[in-house]
C-alpha cells in the first residue's frame, strides 16, 4: 500500500521518465479514479512536465499546457512506463509520449484518484489544504510531532495515521516507527514524555529513509502485498513470526479498522517508570 516513500518514488520516476519528453496525448476511460472530477479534463493534461510536487500521499503535477493533476495512488495504484503498443492490465489512464512510449496509471482496485485542474489550482485543492506536516517536505522536529499528535485522545498509532496531523504516514510506517522507538501502538499520546517524542521522531525519519533507499533505482514501485515481493520491514506483516530483535512472537490487533503489528516485549504497553526503550 502506497505511503509517503512510495509516492515520493513515483514522483521521482515521473520526473525521470518525462524529462526531455512531451505528452502528446492523454486518454482515460470513464472509471471511478475520476470520481468527483471531470474525466475529459484529463485529456488537456499534456505537454512537458513543468513541476512535480508531493505532499503526504498526494502528487501535484503541472504541465506546459497549463493543466495539471492531483493524483492519489489509493491502495494499489502506481505509474508504470511501457513501450508503444504494449498492453497494460488495469491501466485506467494513459499519457502517450512523442516517442510512442506510454505512462500508465495502473490501479487494479481503483481506490486511486486523479483530479485534473489548472496548474495554479492543483496545490490549493481541498485535499491538500487538509493535510498536516510532511516529514520530508517540511522537516519534522520532535516538538512539532508532539504538538501535532500529543493532544489526540486516540491510540498513538491511530493518531500518527491521521493525515491532518502528519501527512504521509500510513499503517506500515506508523507501525515501523513505533517498533523502532519501542512504543506500543495502543499508548495514549498524552502519556509520552519528551524523550519518547524525540525517539519517535527519529524513528519516523529512519523508517521513511529506509523505505526510500530500499526502492532507490527501481523503475517502478513494488508493494509488499504484491505476489513475489519480499517483506523488507521490521514488524509490519510479521504477525505470528519471531520478533527480529528479541524472538518474541509478533502480535497483531485491530486499530482504526487496520491491523497493527507489534512486539509486546520490545514495545511494552506500560514501560517501567524512568526507562525509555
XYZ file of N, CA and C in Angstrom:
831
model
N 0.845 -1.193 0.000
C 0.000 0.000 0.000
C 0.882 1.246 0.000
N 0.627 2.156 -0.916
C 1.495 3.332 -1.026
C 1.370 4.299 0.145
N 2.508 4.663 0.688
C 2.590 5.699 1.703
C 3.611 6.715 1.221
N 4.045 7.595 2.096
C 4.932 8.688 1.684
C 6.112 8.217 0.829
N 6.884 7.192 1.238
C 8.049 6.805 0.421
C 7.682 6.343 -0.990
N 6.611 5.556 -1.106
C 6.219 5.050 -2.421
C 5.742 6.180 -3.332
N 5.028 7.148 -2.758
C 4.557 8.280 -3.554
C 5.733 9.166 -3.954
N 6.708 9.291 -3.077
C 7.909 10.052 -3.414
C 8.687 9.364 -4.534
N 8.774 8.041 -4.489
C 9.426 7.300 -5.572
C 8.669 7.516 -6.878
N 7.334 7.513 -6.826
C 6.524 7.761 -8.022
C 6.805 9.150 -8.576
N 6.922 10.124 -7.707
C 7.228 11.497 -8.150
C 8.570 11.550 -8.868
N 9.581 10.931 -8.268
C 10.910 10.934 -8.867
C 10.920 10.177 -10.196
N 10.171 9.073 -10.261
C 10.105 8.292 -11.503
C 9.477 9.110 -12.617
N 8.380 9.795 -12.320
C 7.729 10.619 -13.344
C 8.655 11.724 -13.834
N 9.383 12.327 -12.933
C 10.345 13.354 -13.343
C 11.386 12.777 -14.296
N 11.880 11.585 -13.985
C 12.891 10.934 -14.824
C 12.309 10.536 -16.174
N 11.143 9.897 -16.173
C 10.540 9.408 -17.405
C 10.155 10.542 -18.352
N 9.723 11.681 -17.782
C 9.207 12.769 -18.610
C 10.251 13.834 -18.932
N 11.420 13.739 -18.343
C 12.457 14.736 -18.614
C 12.842 14.725 -20.088
N 12.738 15.860 -20.727
C 13.097 15.970 -22.134
C 12.050 15.420 -23.082
N 10.902 15.011 -22.561
C 9.836 14.442 -23.385
C 8.571 15.281 -23.278
N 7.639 14.966 -24.149
C 6.380 15.694 -24.184
C 5.215 14.719 -24.275
N 4.205 14.978 -23.471
C 2.974 14.202 -23.556
C 2.161 14.751 -24.723
N 1.969 13.932 -25.744
C 1.246 14.392 -26.942
C -0.239 14.019 -26.888
N -0.582 13.071 -26.009
C -1.987 12.689 -25.890
C -2.247 12.109 -24.507
N -3.369 12.493 -23.920
C -3.809 11.938 -22.645
C -5.169 11.286 -22.861
N -5.327 10.104 -22.289
C -6.569 9.364 -22.511
C -6.942 8.609 -21.243
N -8.231 8.489 -21.013
C -8.712 7.714 -19.868
C -10.126 7.225 -20.136
N -10.425 6.072 -19.596
C -11.772 5.527 -19.674
C -12.608 6.105 -18.525
N -13.937 6.039 -18.638
C -14.803 6.557 -17.564
C -14.832 5.611 -16.367
N -13.818 5.689 -15.547
C -13.696 4.812 -14.385
C -13.703 5.649 -13.110
N -13.809 4.977 -11.964
C -14.032 5.671 -10.698
C -12.812 6.425 -10.177
N -11.647 6.268 -10.801
C -10.495 7.056 -10.341
C -10.718 8.544 -10.596
N -11.696 8.879 -11.439
C -12.014 10.282 -11.707
C -13.249 10.739 -10.936
N -13.632 10.013 -9.904
C -14.805 10.388 -9.123
C -14.626 11.796 -8.555
N -15.660 12.589 -8.685
C -15.597 13.962 -8.192
C -14.866 14.907 -9.118
N -14.448 14.443 -10.287
C -13.714 15.283 -11.235
C -14.228 15.005 -12.648
N -13.897 15.893 -13.569
C -14.285 15.725 -14.964
C -13.211 14.919 -15.686
N -13.552 13.682 -16.055
C -12.580 12.812 -16.720
C -12.051 13.447 -18.005
N -12.923 14.095 -18.766
C -12.494 14.656 -20.056
C -11.458 15.766 -19.898
N -11.416 16.378 -18.716
C -10.389 17.400 -18.471
C -8.991 16.785 -18.441
N -8.918 15.471 -18.174
C -7.623 14.799 -18.190
C -6.977 14.860 -19.575
N -7.795 14.917 -20.625
C -7.269 14.973 -21.982
C -6.500 16.274 -22.255
N -6.704 17.276 -21.404
C -5.999 18.552 -21.535
C -4.633 18.539 -20.850
N -4.372 17.502 -20.049
C -3.126 17.439 -19.267
C -2.028 16.882 -20.166
N -1.470 17.764 -20.987
C -0.462 17.380 -21.978
C 0.708 18.360 -21.951
N 1.677 18.097 -22.817
C 2.854 18.951 -22.914
C 3.999 18.425 -22.064
N 4.894 19.309 -21.688
C 6.050 18.925 -20.879
C 5.720 19.059 -19.392
N 6.276 18.150 -18.623
C 6.105 18.233 -17.176
C 6.917 19.412 -16.654
N 6.241 20.383 -16.073
C 6.905 21.583 -15.572
C 7.243 21.473 -14.084
N 6.403 20.758 -13.353
C 6.606 20.678 -11.916
C 5.961 19.407 -11.385
N 6.655 18.714 -10.491
C 6.113 17.519 -9.844
C 6.382 17.638 -8.350
N 5.356 17.940 -7.602
C 5.470 18.086 -6.156
C 4.730 16.940 -5.465
N 5.039 16.763 -4.198
C 4.345 15.773 -3.388
C 4.084 16.350 -2.010
N 2.925 16.073 -1.494
C 2.628 16.389 -0.098
C 1.846 15.233 0.470
N 2.375 14.628 1.544
C 1.745 13.443 2.081
C 1.700 12.356 1.019
N 0.522 11.825 0.784
C 0.345 10.758 -0.194
C -0.170 11.284 -1.537
N -0.118 12.591 -1.726
C -0.635 13.206 -2.956
C 0.502 13.696 -3.856
N 0.305 13.513 -5.161
C 1.185 14.092 -6.172
C 0.492 15.288 -6.802
N 1.242 16.353 -7.030
C 0.713 17.552 -7.681
C 1.551 17.813 -8.922
N 0.972 17.570 -10.088
C 1.687 17.642 -11.353
C 1.202 18.831 -12.179
N 2.156 19.542 -12.782
C 1.830 20.689 -13.630
C 2.520 20.527 -14.980
N 1.774 20.788 -16.055
C 2.286 20.606 -17.413
C 2.264 21.921 -18.190
N 3.030 21.944 -19.288
C 3.172 23.159 -20.082
C 1.890 23.574 -20.782
N 0.907 22.688 -20.854
C -0.385 23.047 -21.435
C -1.169 23.994 -20.537
N -0.683 24.160 -19.304
C -1.391 24.975 -18.332
C -2.332 24.170 -17.454
N -2.433 22.882 -17.751
C -3.295 21.999 -16.984
C -2.444 21.003 -16.198
N -2.937 20.606 -15.050
C -2.210 19.665 -14.216
C -3.141 18.640 -13.615
N -2.647 17.905 -12.623
C -3.462 16.869 -12.000
C -3.000 16.608 -10.578
N -3.969 16.394 -9.708
C -3.727 15.917 -8.357
C -3.940 14.413 -8.386
N -2.947 13.657 -7.940
C -3.020 12.197 -8.023
C -2.823 11.564 -6.652
N -3.647 10.577 -6.360
C -3.512 9.778 -5.151
C -3.507 8.318 -5.580
N -2.554 7.550 -5.099
C -2.392 6.176 -5.561
C -3.355 5.195 -4.909
N -4.092 5.636 -3.883
C -5.053 4.747 -3.243
C -4.378 3.560 -2.587
N -4.898 2.360 -2.821
C -4.354 1.153 -2.215
C -3.445 0.375 -3.163
N -3.731 0.431 -4.463
C -2.987 -0.409 -5.412
C -2.482 0.356 -6.621
N -2.648 1.674 -6.631
C -2.264 2.449 -7.806
C -0.764 2.635 -7.945
N -0.321 2.756 -9.181
C 1.081 3.057 -9.462
C 1.198 3.567 -10.892
N 2.258 4.308 -11.154
C 2.582 4.718 -12.516
C 3.632 3.754 -13.065
N 3.435 3.326 -14.305
C 4.401 2.451 -14.975
C 4.659 2.980 -16.374
N 5.860 2.741 -16.877
C 6.233 3.157 -18.243
C 6.365 1.918 -19.106
N 5.723 1.941 -20.280
C 5.723 0.789 -21.170
C 6.026 1.226 -22.602
N 6.608 0.320 -23.413
C 6.867 0.624 -24.830
C 5.563 0.814 -25.597
N 5.666 1.455 -26.745
C 4.496 1.659 -27.595
C 3.875 0.321 -27.970
N 2.555 0.260 -27.891
C 1.840 -0.938 -28.316
C 1.735 -2.038 -27.285
N 2.392 -1.888 -26.138
C 2.332 -2.932 -25.112
C 1.128 -2.703 -24.205
N 0.262 -3.694 -24.163
C -0.914 -3.575 -23.307
C -0.518 -3.639 -21.840
N -1.270 -2.959 -21.008
C -1.003 -2.956 -19.576
C -2.291 -3.251 -18.824
N -2.372 -4.393 -18.138
C -3.579 -4.718 -17.380
C -3.885 -3.655 -16.322
N -5.131 -3.373 -16.141
C -5.624 -2.454 -15.122
C -5.179 -1.003 -15.358
N -4.809 -0.665 -16.577
C -4.469 0.719 -16.887
C -5.750 1.551 -16.922
N -5.803 2.600 -16.108
C -7.007 3.433 -16.024
C -6.850 4.768 -16.733
N -5.615 5.206 -16.926
C -5.346 6.464 -17.622
C -3.958 6.371 -18.242
N -3.779 7.064 -19.386
C -2.514 6.942 -20.103
C -2.033 8.307 -20.594
N -0.724 8.509 -20.482
C -0.044 9.629 -21.135
C 0.841 9.056 -22.231
N 0.601 9.472 -23.466
C 1.385 8.992 -24.599
C 2.462 10.024 -24.916
N 3.718 9.584 -24.966
C 4.833 10.481 -25.252
C 5.101 10.561 -26.747
N 5.892 11.554 -27.128
C 6.219 11.723 -28.556
C 7.030 10.548 -29.090
N 7.637 9.794 -28.215
C 8.407 8.603 -28.615
C 7.510 7.397 -28.865
N 6.257 7.502 -28.466
C 5.346 6.362 -28.550
C 5.218 5.620 -27.231
N 6.167 5.830 -26.335
C 6.068 5.208 -25.009
C 4.824 5.723 -24.292
N 4.320 4.905 -23.382
C 3.109 5.268 -22.648
C 3.357 5.153 -21.143
N 2.939 6.186 -20.429
C 2.951 6.130 -18.971
C 1.523 5.857 -18.534
N 1.343 4.714 -17.881
C 0.026 4.264 -17.451
C -0.178 4.553 -15.970
N -1.404 4.937 -15.617
C -1.806 4.892 -14.220
C -2.536 3.573 -14.046
N -1.869 2.648 -13.384
C -2.370 1.282 -13.212
C -2.955 1.152 -11.814
N -4.193 0.664 -11.738
C -4.834 0.581 -10.429
C -5.881 -0.531 -10.436
N -5.500 -1.748 -10.032
C -6.441 -2.870 -10.062
C -7.734 -2.629 -9.283
N -7.623 -2.059 -8.096
C -8.810 -1.929 -7.234
C -9.509 -0.578 -7.379
N -8.905 0.336 -8.087
C -9.481 1.656 -8.387
C -9.865 2.468 -7.154
N -9.030 2.377 -6.099
C -9.183 3.274 -4.970
C -8.344 4.540 -5.171
N -7.512 4.543 -6.204
C -6.716 5.717 -6.522
C -7.590 6.828 -7.081
N -6.962 7.966 -7.284
C -7.743 9.131 -7.714
C -6.889 10.059 -8.562
N -7.488 10.565 -9.631
C -6.870 11.606 -10.452
C -7.862 12.754 -10.571
N -7.433 13.946 -10.202
C -8.288 15.128 -10.298
C -7.594 16.180 -11.159
N -7.977 16.284 -12.441
C -7.386 17.317 -13.298
C -7.780 18.710 -12.797
N -6.870 19.659 -12.950
C -7.134 21.037 -12.534
C -6.099 21.950 -13.191
N -6.419 23.218 -13.387
C -5.414 24.159 -13.895
C -4.201 24.194 -12.979
N -3.038 24.438 -13.553
C -1.795 24.421 -12.776
C -1.881 25.236 -11.483
N -2.454 26.419 -11.583
C -2.494 27.301 -10.422
C -3.394 26.833 -9.300
N -4.238 25.836 -9.581
C -5.186 25.368 -8.577
C -4.792 24.033 -7.945
N -3.872 23.308 -8.585
C -3.555 21.946 -8.138
C -3.124 21.914 -6.679
N -2.249 22.818 -6.288
C -1.737 22.817 -4.919
C -2.661 23.436 -3.900
N -3.805 23.961 -4.373
C -4.739 24.613 -3.452
C -6.051 23.850 -3.313
N -6.110 22.655 -3.856
C -7.319 21.859 -3.752
C -7.573 21.449 -2.307
N -8.829 21.154 -1.999
C -9.244 20.885 -0.618
C -8.436 19.762 0.036
N -8.142 18.731 -0.738
C -7.414 17.587 -0.170
C -6.038 17.989 0.343
N -5.375 18.919 -0.330
C -4.040 19.373 0.082
C -4.136 20.292 1.296
N -5.129 21.158 1.291
C -5.285 22.112 2.395
C -5.545 21.401 3.722
N -6.086 20.190 3.663
C -6.440 19.464 4.891
C -5.272 18.705 5.498
N -4.128 18.670 4.822
C -3.013 17.855 5.288
C -2.195 18.535 6.379
N -1.638 17.716 7.257
C -0.755 18.207 8.302
C 0.683 18.296 7.829
N 1.608 18.271 8.759
C 3.024 18.438 8.455
C 3.565 17.219 7.704
N 4.385 17.478 6.688
C 5.003 16.414 5.894
C 6.447 16.242 6.355
N 6.818 15.067 6.856
C 8.170 14.873 7.399
C 9.291 15.133 6.400
N 9.030 14.895 5.124
C 10.079 15.057 4.117
C 10.082 16.464 3.530
N 8.907 16.993 3.237
C 8.802 18.317 2.622
C 9.077 19.420 3.632
N 8.457 19.315 4.801
C 8.552 20.368 5.809
C 9.682 20.149 6.800
N 10.140 18.899 6.914
C 11.004 18.547 8.024
C 10.121 18.282 9.233
N 10.604 17.539 10.187
C 9.799 17.208 11.359
C 10.697 17.136 12.580
N 10.498 18.047 13.499
C 11.211 18.059 14.772
C 10.301 17.459 15.852
N 10.911 16.996 16.939
C 10.130 16.299 17.954
C 9.046 17.176 18.566
N 9.324 18.468 18.745
C 8.322 19.355 19.337
C 7.134 19.527 18.385
N 7.407 19.569 17.079
C 6.324 19.657 16.102
C 5.454 18.402 16.136
N 6.096 17.239 16.266
C 5.346 15.992 16.346
C 4.497 15.962 17.616
N 5.075 16.376 18.718
C 4.342 16.417 19.981
C 3.146 17.352 19.880
N 3.352 18.528 19.277
C 2.263 19.493 19.133
C 1.150 18.957 18.242
N 1.541 18.230 17.189
C 0.560 17.730 16.220
C -0.221 16.535 16.733
N 0.438 15.676 17.512
C -0.150 14.390 17.887
C -0.468 14.290 19.380
N 0.258 15.015 20.191
C 0.222 14.814 21.642
C -1.116 14.988 22.309
N -1.999 15.818 21.769
C -3.285 16.064 22.417
C -4.386 15.128 21.924
N -4.057 14.263 20.986
C -5.064 13.328 20.477
C -5.493 12.352 21.572
N -6.759 12.026 21.595
C -7.302 11.070 22.561
C -7.326 9.650 22.001
N -6.956 9.496 20.740
C -6.948 8.173 20.116
C -5.642 7.453 20.443
N -5.564 6.141 20.237
C -4.293 5.434 20.419
C -3.194 6.038 19.543
N -1.971 5.906 19.992
C -0.836 6.565 19.350
C -0.728 6.234 17.864
N -0.863 4.967 17.509
C -0.719 4.599 16.103
C -1.823 5.206 15.252
N -3.032 5.224 15.759
C -4.146 5.824 15.022
C -3.900 7.314 14.817
N -3.397 7.981 15.844
C -3.107 9.413 15.744
C -2.017 9.689 14.711
N -1.008 8.818 14.643
C 0.066 9.004 13.676
C -0.428 8.853 12.240
N -1.481 8.059 12.046
C -2.022 7.854 10.710
C -3.040 8.923 10.303
N -3.356 9.833 11.209
C -4.280 10.924 10.913
C -3.570 11.921 9.996
N -3.998 11.986 8.746
C -3.304 12.807 7.748
C -3.384 14.303 8.042
N -4.340 14.709 8.851
C -4.424 16.119 9.225
C -3.378 16.482 10.275
N -2.747 15.470 10.870
C -1.701 15.698 11.868
C -0.311 15.505 11.251
N -0.076 14.345 10.671
C 1.186 14.041 9.994
C 0.843 13.473 8.620
N 1.250 14.156 7.571
C 0.886 13.757 6.214
C 1.875 12.733 5.669
N 1.352 11.579 5.266
C 2.184 10.593 4.588
C 2.361 9.291 5.323
N 2.188 9.304 6.648
C 2.326 8.062 7.410
C 1.047 7.242 7.279
N 1.208 5.950 7.033
C 0.081 5.039 6.966
C 0.315 3.868 7.894
N -0.366 2.795 7.649
C -0.305 1.628 8.524
C 1.108 1.061 8.649
N 1.823 1.031 7.526
C 3.159 0.434 7.532
C 4.140 1.267 8.344
N 4.278 2.527 7.989
C 5.347 3.320 8.601
C 5.006 3.818 10.001
N 3.730 3.882 10.326
C 3.381 4.137 11.729
C 3.822 2.945 12.578
N 3.557 1.727 12.091
C 3.972 0.522 12.821
C 5.486 0.422 12.920
N 6.161 0.676 11.803
C 7.620 0.584 11.786
C 8.263 1.605 12.722
N 7.758 2.830 12.709
C 8.323 3.880 13.563
C 8.113 3.552 15.037
N 6.937 3.060 15.374
C 6.666 2.718 16.774
C 7.556 1.572 17.241
N 7.781 0.600 16.384
C 8.679 -0.500 16.746
C 10.099 0.006 16.948
N 10.567 0.836 16.045
C 11.922 1.386 16.170
C 12.068 2.213 17.443
N 10.988 2.874 17.841
C 11.039 3.721 19.034
C 10.717 2.964 20.310
N 10.293 1.698 20.195
C 9.954 0.912 21.371
C 8.674 1.348 22.043
N 7.716 1.833 21.257
C 6.462 2.337 21.808
C 5.295 1.463 21.363
N 4.442 1.131 22.286
C 3.277 0.296 21.997
C 2.259 1.111 21.186
N 1.651 0.521 20.165
C 0.700 1.273 19.331
C -0.555 1.716 20.062
N -0.862 1.095 21.216
C -2.066 1.458 21.963
C -1.807 2.519 23.035
N -0.545 2.951 23.180
C -0.267 4.028 24.144
C -1.096 5.251 23.799
N -1.488 6.004 24.797
C -2.151 7.276 24.570
C -1.074 8.345 24.340
N -1.218 9.169 23.315
C -0.186 10.175 23.039
C 0.175 11.038 24.236
N -0.817 11.324 25.080
C -0.560 12.178 26.239
C 0.325 11.562 27.288
N 0.606 10.261 27.194
C 1.455 9.599 28.193
C 2.933 9.637 27.825
N 3.270 10.083 26.609
C 4.675 10.115 26.190
C 5.382 11.309 26.809
N 6.617 11.101 27.251
C 7.411 12.235 27.718
C 8.298 12.728 26.576
N 9.052 13.777 26.813
C 9.830 14.399 25.740
C 10.864 13.442 25.143
N 11.476 12.617 25.998
C 12.471 11.673 25.491
C 11.838 10.692 24.502
N 10.609 10.294 24.787
C 9.923 9.363 23.892
C 9.496 10.039 22.601
N 9.083 11.294 22.680
C 8.754 12.032 21.453
C 9.985 12.179 20.568
N 11.137 12.400 21.175
C 12.378 12.513 20.403
C 12.704 11.188 19.721
N 12.570 10.087 20.454
C 12.842 8.778 19.863
C 11.864 8.465 18.736
N 10.605 8.821 18.918
C 9.609 8.553 17.890
C 9.876 9.380 16.637
N 10.263 10.620 16.813
C 10.573 11.476 15.653
C 11.744 10.905 14.873
N 12.794 10.499 15.569
C 13.940 9.886 14.903
C 13.538 8.604 14.190
N 12.654 7.833 14.830
C 12.217 6.564 14.250
C 11.405 6.783 12.973
N 10.584 7.836 12.929
C 9.814 8.156 11.726
C 10.765 8.466 10.575
N 11.759 9.291 10.843
C 12.726 9.639 9.792
C 13.494 8.401 9.318
N 13.872 7.534 10.239
C 14.632 6.339 9.869
C 13.779 5.375 9.046
N 12.524 5.213 9.410
C 11.642 4.316 8.684
C 11.419 4.803 7.256
N 11.171 6.095 7.101
C 10.956 6.647 5.766
C 12.225 6.565 4.924
N 13.363 6.872 5.531
C 14.632 6.812 4.796
C 14.938 5.385 4.353
N 14.652 4.413 5.218
C 14.875 3.011 4.873
C 14.044 2.612 3.661
N 12.765 2.989 3.659
C 11.884 2.619 2.558
C 12.301 3.293 1.252
N 12.717 4.537 1.327
C 13.178 5.235 0.122
C 14.433 4.584 -0.447
N 15.345 4.225 0.433
C 16.582 3.592 -0.018
C 16.319 2.209 -0.598
N 15.347 1.490 -0.017
C 15.053 0.124 -0.475
C 14.561 0.100 -1.912
N 13.888 1.179 -2.346
C 13.353 1.205 -3.708
C 14.154 2.122 -4.628
N 15.236 2.659 -4.141
C 16.052 3.560 -4.949
C 16.586 2.830 -6.182
N 16.403 3.438 -7.323
C 16.902 2.845 -8.565
C 15.913 1.944 -9.261
N 14.817 1.570 -8.579
C 13.796 0.751 -9.219
C 13.057 1.572 -10.266
N 12.653 0.916 -11.340
C 11.974 1.616 -12.415
C 10.534 1.942 -12.053
N 9.953 1.178 -11.156
C 8.597 1.436 -10.708
C 8.443 0.923 -9.279
N 7.340 1.311 -8.647
C 7.098 0.945 -7.263
C 6.749 -0.539 -7.147
N 7.219 -1.153 -6.063
C 6.828 -2.517 -5.739
C 6.238 -2.510 -4.333
N 5.021 -3.040 -4.211
C 4.344 -3.070 -2.919
C 4.546 -4.411 -2.244
N 4.668 -4.382 -0.930
C 4.953 -5.604 -0.172
C 3.822 -6.618 -0.308
N 2.599 -6.148 -0.585
C 1.465 -7.056 -0.725
C 1.448 -7.774 -2.078
N 2.234 -7.322 -3.032
C 2.225 -7.934 -4.358
C 2.905 -9.303 -4.325
N 2.349 -10.275 -5.053
C 2.945 -11.618 -5.086
C 4.417 -11.572 -5.507
N 5.247 -12.318 -4.769
C 6.658 -12.403 -5.112
C 7.521 -11.301 -4.531
N 6.903 -10.334 -3.834
C 7.661 -9.233 -3.242
C 8.068 -9.591 -1.820
N 9.334 -9.487 -1.522
C 9.850 -9.799 -0.194
C 9.482 -8.699 0.791
N 9.108 -9.092 1.998
C 8.784 -8.126 3.041
C 10.078 -7.593 3.662
N 10.400 -6.301 3.446
C 11.645 -5.748 3.982
C 11.489 -5.133 5.369
N 10.272 -5.124 5.902
C 10.008 -4.353 7.110
C 10.312 -5.128 8.392
N 10.563 -4.390 9.457
C 10.966 -4.974 10.732
C 9.813 -5.621 11.469
N 8.622 -5.018 11.427
C 7.495 -5.506 12.213
C 6.235 -5.674 11.385
N 6.017 -4.812 10.402
C 4.785 -4.859 9.612
C 4.657 -6.194 8.871
N 3.475 -6.783 8.957
C 3.202 -8.016 8.237
C 3.854 -9.249 8.816
N 4.345 -9.182 10.045
C 5.091 -10.317 10.626
C 4.372 -10.956 11.811
N 3.059 -10.804 11.887
C 2.306 -11.413 12.984
C 2.505 -12.923 13.011
N 2.777 -13.447 14.209
C 2.991 -14.878 14.382
C 4.421 -15.325 14.179
N 5.259 -14.435 13.687
C 6.667 -14.762 13.460
C 7.523 -14.197 14.601
N 8.736 -14.702 14.778
C 9.589 -14.180 15.851
C 10.018 -12.739 15.582
N 9.992 -11.944 16.619
C 10.498 -10.573 16.520
C 11.958 -10.620 16.092
N 12.350 -9.747 15.185
C 13.714 -9.758 14.679
C 14.726 -9.278 15.715
N 14.250 -8.705 16.804
C 15.154 -8.252 17.860
C 15.243 -9.254 19.012
N 14.077 -9.672 19.523
C 14.080 -10.462 20.763
C 13.528 -11.876 20.601
N 12.996 -12.193 19.408
C 12.445 -13.521 19.083
C 11.087 -13.803 19.730
N 10.518 -12.832 20.460
C 9.157 -12.981 20.948
C 8.203 -12.995 19.750
N 7.130 -13.764 19.851
C 6.184 -13.843 18.732
C 5.515 -12.487 18.523
N 5.557 -11.998 17.284
C 4.923 -10.729 16.939
C 3.412 -10.880 17.016
N 2.753 -9.901 17.636
C 1.311 -9.920 17.804
C 0.633 -8.923 16.860
N -0.662 -9.040 16.752
C -1.437 -8.100 15.947
C -2.756 -7.798 16.623
N -3.308 -6.653 16.310
C -4.624 -6.261 16.800
C -5.201 -5.270 15.804
N -6.481 -4.984 15.927
C -7.147 -4.054 15.030
C -7.257 -2.687 15.690
N -6.815 -1.665 14.958
C -6.903 -0.285 15.436
C -7.401 0.589 14.286
N -8.464 1.297 14.518
C -8.972 2.178 13.479
C -9.289 1.454 12.186
N -9.712 0.200 12.301
C -10.042 -0.578 11.123
C -8.853 -1.164 10.395
N -7.657 -1.013 10.950
C -6.447 -1.527 10.328
C -5.739 -2.488 11.284
N -4.962 -3.404 10.733
C -4.215 -4.357 11.546
C -2.900 -3.742 12.008
N -2.682 -3.742 13.304
C -1.435 -3.234 13.882
C -0.557 -4.403 14.296
N 0.720 -4.345 13.945
C 1.683 -5.365 14.327
C 2.640 -4.777 15.362
N 2.959 -5.572 16.400
C 3.829 -5.065 17.453
C 4.447 -6.227 18.222
N 5.511 -5.933 18.941
C 6.168 -6.901 19.812
C 5.907 -6.478 21.254
N 5.255 -7.337 22.027
C 4.893 -6.990 23.398
C 6.105 -6.817 24.297
N 7.225 -7.442 23.928
C 8.449 -7.308 24.727
C 9.195 -6.024 24.384
N 9.382 -5.761 23.109
C 10.125 -4.576 22.682
C 9.289 -3.301 22.780
N 7.954 -3.470 22.796
C 7.046 -2.324 22.847
C 6.043 -2.507 23.989
N 6.490 -2.452 25.224
C 5.573 -2.681 26.355
C 4.509 -1.597 26.444
N 3.299 -2.004 26.773
C 2.211 -1.045 26.893
C 2.438 -0.094 28.057
N 3.020 -0.637 29.131
C 3.307 0.189 30.294
C 4.782 0.051 30.647
N 5.647 0.836 29.998
C 7.077 0.723 30.282
C 7.391 1.130 31.728
N 8.464 0.575 32.233
C 8.869 0.903 33.592
C 9.178 2.379 33.723
N 8.783 2.951 34.828
C 8.979 4.378 35.055
C 10.466 4.723 35.016
N 10.759 5.778 34.253
C 12.140 6.247 34.173
C 12.964 5.553 33.120
N 12.359 4.610 32.361
C 13.090 3.935 31.293
C 12.449 4.251 29.964
N 13.279 4.369 28.956
C 12.793 4.682 27.612
C 13.492 3.747 26.645
N 12.702 2.967 25.920
C 13.278 1.975 25.029
C 13.691 2.624 23.737
